[in-house]
mmCIF file of N, CA and C in Angstrom:
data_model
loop_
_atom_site.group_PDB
_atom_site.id
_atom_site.type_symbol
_atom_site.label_atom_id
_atom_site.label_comp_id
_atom_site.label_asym_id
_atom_site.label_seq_id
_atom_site.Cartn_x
_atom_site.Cartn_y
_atom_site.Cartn_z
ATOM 1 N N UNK A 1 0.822 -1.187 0.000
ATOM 2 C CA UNK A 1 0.000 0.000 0.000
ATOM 3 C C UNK A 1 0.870 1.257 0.000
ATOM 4 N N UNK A 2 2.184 1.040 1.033
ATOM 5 C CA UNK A 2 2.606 2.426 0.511
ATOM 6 C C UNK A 2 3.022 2.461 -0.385
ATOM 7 N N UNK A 3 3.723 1.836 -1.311
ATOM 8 C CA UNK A 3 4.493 1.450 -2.589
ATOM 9 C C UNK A 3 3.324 2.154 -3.698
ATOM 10 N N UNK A 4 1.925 1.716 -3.431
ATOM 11 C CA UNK A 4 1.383 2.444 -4.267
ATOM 12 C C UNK A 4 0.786 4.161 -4.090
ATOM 13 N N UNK A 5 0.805 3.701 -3.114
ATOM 14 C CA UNK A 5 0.351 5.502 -2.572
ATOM 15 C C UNK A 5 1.090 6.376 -2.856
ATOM 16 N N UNK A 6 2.886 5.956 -2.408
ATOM 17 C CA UNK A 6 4.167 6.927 -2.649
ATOM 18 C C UNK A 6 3.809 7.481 -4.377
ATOM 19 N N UNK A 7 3.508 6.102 -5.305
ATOM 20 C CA UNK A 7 3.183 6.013 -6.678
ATOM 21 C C UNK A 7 2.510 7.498 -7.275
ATOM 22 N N UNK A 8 1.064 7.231 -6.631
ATOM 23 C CA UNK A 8 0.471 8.109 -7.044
ATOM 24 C C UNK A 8 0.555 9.671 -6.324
ATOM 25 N N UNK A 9 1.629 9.676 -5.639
ATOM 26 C CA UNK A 9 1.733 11.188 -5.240
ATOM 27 C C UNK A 9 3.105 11.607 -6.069
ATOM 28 N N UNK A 10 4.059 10.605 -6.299
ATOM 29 C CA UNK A 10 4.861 11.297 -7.003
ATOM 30 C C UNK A 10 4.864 11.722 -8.747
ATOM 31 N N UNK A 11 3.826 10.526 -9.062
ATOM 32 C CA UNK A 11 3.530 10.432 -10.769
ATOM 33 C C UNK A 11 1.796 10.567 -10.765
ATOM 34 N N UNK A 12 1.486 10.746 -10.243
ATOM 35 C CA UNK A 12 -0.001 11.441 -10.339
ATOM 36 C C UNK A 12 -0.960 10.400 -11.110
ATOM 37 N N UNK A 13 -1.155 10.950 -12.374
ATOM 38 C CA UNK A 13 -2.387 10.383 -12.745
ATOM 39 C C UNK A 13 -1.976 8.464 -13.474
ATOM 40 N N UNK A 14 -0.815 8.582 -14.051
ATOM 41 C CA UNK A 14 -0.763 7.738 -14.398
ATOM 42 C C UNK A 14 -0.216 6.535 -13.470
ATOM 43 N N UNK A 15 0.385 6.853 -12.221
ATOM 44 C CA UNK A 15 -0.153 5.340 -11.181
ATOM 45 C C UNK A 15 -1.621 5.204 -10.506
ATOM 46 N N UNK A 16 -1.877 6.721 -10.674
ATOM 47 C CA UNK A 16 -3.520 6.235 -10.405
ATOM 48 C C UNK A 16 -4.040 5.159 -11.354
ATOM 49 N N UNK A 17 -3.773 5.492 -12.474
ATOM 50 C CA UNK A 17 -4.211 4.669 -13.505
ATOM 51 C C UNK A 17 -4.386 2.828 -13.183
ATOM 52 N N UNK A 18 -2.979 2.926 -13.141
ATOM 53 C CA UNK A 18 -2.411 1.706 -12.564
ATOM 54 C C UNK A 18 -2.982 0.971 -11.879
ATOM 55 N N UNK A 19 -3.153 1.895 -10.759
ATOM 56 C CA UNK A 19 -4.114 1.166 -9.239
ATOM 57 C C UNK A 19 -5.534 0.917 -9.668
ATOM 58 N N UNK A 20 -6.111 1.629 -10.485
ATOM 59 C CA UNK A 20 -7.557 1.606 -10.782
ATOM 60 C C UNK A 20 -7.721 0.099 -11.571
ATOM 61 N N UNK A 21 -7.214 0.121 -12.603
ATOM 62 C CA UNK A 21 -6.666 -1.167 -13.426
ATOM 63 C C UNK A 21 -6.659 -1.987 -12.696
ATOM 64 N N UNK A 22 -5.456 -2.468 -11.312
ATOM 65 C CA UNK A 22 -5.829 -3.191 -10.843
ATOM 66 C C UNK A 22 -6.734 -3.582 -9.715
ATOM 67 N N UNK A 23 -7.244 -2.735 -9.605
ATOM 68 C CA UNK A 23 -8.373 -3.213 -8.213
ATOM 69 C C UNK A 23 -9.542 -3.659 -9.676
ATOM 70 N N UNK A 24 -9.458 -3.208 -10.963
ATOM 71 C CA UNK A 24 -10.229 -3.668 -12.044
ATOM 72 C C UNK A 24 -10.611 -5.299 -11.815
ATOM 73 N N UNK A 25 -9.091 -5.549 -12.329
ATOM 74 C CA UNK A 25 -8.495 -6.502 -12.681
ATOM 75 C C UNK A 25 -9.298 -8.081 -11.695
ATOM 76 N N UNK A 26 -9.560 -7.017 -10.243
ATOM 77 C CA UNK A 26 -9.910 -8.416 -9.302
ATOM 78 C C UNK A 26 -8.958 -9.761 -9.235
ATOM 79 N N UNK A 27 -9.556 -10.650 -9.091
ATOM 80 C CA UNK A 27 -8.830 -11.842 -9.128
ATOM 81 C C UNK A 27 -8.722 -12.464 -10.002
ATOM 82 N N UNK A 28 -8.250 -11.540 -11.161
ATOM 83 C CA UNK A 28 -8.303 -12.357 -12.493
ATOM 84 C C UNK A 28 -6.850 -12.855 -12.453
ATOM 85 N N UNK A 29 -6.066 -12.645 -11.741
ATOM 86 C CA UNK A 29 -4.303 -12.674 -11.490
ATOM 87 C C UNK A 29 -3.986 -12.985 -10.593
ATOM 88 N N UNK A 30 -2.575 -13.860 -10.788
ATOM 89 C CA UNK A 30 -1.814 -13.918 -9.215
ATOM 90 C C UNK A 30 -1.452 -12.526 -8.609
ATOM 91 N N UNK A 31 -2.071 -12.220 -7.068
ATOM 92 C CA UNK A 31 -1.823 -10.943 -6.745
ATOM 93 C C UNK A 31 -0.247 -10.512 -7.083
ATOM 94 N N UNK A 32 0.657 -11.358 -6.995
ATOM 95 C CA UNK A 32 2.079 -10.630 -7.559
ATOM 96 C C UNK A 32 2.029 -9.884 -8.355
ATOM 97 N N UNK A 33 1.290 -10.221 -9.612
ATOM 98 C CA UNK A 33 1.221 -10.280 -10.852
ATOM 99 C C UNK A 33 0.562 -9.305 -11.380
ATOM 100 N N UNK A 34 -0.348 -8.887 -10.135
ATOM 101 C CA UNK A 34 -1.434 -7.972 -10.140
ATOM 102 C C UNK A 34 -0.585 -6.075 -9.907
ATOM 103 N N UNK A 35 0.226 -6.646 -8.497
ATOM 104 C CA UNK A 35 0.689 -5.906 -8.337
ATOM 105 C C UNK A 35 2.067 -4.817 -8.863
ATOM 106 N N UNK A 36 2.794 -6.588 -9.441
ATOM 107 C CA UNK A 36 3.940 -5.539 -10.806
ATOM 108 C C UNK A 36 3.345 -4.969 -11.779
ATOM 109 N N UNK A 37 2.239 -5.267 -12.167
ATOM 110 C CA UNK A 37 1.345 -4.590 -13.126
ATOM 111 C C UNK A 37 1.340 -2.967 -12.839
ATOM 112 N N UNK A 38 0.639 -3.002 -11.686
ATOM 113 C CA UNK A 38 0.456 -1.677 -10.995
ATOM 114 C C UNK A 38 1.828 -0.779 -10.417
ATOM 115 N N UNK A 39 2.248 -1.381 -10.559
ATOM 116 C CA UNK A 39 3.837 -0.777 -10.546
ATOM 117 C C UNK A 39 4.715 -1.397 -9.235
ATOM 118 N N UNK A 40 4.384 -2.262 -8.667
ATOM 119 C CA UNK A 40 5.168 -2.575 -7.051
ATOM 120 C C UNK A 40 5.514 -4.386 -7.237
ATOM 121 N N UNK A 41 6.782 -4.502 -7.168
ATOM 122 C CA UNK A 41 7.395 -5.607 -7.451
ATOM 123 C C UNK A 41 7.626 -6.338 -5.913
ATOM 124 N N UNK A 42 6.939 -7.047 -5.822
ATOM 125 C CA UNK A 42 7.110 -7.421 -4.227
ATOM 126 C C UNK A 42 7.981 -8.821 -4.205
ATOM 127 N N UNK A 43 8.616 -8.971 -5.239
ATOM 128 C CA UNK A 43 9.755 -9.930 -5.252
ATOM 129 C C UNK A 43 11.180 -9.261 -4.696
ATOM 130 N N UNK A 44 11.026 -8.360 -4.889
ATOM 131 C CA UNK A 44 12.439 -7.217 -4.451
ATOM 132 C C UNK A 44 12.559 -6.806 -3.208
ATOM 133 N N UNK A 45 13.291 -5.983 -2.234
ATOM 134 C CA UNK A 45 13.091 -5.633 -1.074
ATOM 135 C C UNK A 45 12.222 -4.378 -1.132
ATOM 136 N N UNK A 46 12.122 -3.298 -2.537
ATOM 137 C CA UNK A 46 12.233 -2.351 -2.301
ATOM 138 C C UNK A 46 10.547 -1.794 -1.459
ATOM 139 N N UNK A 47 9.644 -2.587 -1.831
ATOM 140 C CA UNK A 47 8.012 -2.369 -1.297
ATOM 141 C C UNK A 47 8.515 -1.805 0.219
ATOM 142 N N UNK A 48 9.496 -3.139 0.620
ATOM 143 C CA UNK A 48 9.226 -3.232 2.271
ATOM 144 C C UNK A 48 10.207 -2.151 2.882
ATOM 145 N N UNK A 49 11.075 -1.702 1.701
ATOM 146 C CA UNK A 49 12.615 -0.937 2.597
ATOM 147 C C UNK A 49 11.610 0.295 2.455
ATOM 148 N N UNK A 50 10.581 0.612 1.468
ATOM 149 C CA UNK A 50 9.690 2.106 1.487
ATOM 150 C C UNK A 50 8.610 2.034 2.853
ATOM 151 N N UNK A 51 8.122 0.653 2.857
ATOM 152 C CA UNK A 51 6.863 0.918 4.110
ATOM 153 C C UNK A 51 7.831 1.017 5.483
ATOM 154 N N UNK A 52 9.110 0.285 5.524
ATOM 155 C CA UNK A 52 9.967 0.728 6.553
ATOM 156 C C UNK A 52 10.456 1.851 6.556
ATOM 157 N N UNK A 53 11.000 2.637 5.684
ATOM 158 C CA UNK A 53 11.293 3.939 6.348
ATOM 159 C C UNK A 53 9.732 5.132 6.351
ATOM 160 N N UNK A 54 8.718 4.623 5.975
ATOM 161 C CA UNK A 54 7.814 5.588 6.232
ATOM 162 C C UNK A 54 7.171 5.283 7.617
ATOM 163 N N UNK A 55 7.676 4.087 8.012
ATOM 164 C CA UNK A 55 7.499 3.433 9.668
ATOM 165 C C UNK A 55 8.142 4.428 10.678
ATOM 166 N N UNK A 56 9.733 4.374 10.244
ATOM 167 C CA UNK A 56 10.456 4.525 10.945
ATOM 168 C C UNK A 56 9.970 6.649 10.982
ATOM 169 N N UNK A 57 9.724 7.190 10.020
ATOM 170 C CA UNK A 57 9.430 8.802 9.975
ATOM 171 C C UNK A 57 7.577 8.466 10.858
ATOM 172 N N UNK A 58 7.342 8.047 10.472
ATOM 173 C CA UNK A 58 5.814 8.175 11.453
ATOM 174 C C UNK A 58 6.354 8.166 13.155
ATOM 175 N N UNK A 59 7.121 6.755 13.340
ATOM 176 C CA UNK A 59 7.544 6.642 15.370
ATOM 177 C C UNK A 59 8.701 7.902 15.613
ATOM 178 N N UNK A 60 9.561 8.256 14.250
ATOM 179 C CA UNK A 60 10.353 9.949 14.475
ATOM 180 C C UNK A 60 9.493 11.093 15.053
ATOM 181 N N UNK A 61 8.117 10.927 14.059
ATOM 182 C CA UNK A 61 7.187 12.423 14.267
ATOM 183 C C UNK A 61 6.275 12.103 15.852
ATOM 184 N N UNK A 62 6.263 11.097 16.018
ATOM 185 C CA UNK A 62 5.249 10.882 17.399
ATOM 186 C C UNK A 62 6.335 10.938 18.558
ATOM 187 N N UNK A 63 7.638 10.600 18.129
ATOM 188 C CA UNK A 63 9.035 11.402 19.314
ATOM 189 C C UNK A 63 8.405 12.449 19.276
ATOM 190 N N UNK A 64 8.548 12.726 18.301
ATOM 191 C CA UNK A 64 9.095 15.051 18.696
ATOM 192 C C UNK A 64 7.743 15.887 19.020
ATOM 193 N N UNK A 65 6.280 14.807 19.295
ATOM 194 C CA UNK A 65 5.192 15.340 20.476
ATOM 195 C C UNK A 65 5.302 15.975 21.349
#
């Protein structure tokens, strides 16, 4: 989810696109399959090294309360 969210805030309409497509798509696909489509390769680290450092800046901003 963040992999796609980061998506559509940095490239706008056309990972929206993407995401729309696949929530289309349903279970017509292996969700992998679904998801490199839509732009997020969850064979790689990189999905998890993005939802980890947007982890790690969320428990930063609830420090500095």
């Amino acid at each position: 989810a963040e992999s796609l969210a980061e998506a559509i805030v940095d490239e706008g309409q056309p990972a929206r696109e993407r995401y729309l497509e696949m929530l289309r798509r349903g279970s017509s696909a292996y969700p992998l399959d679904l998801l490199a489509d839509a732009g997020v390769d969850l064979t790689t680290a990189a999905p998890i090294e993005t939802a980890l450092e947007r982890y790690d800046a969320t428990i930063d901003a609830w420090r500095d309360l």
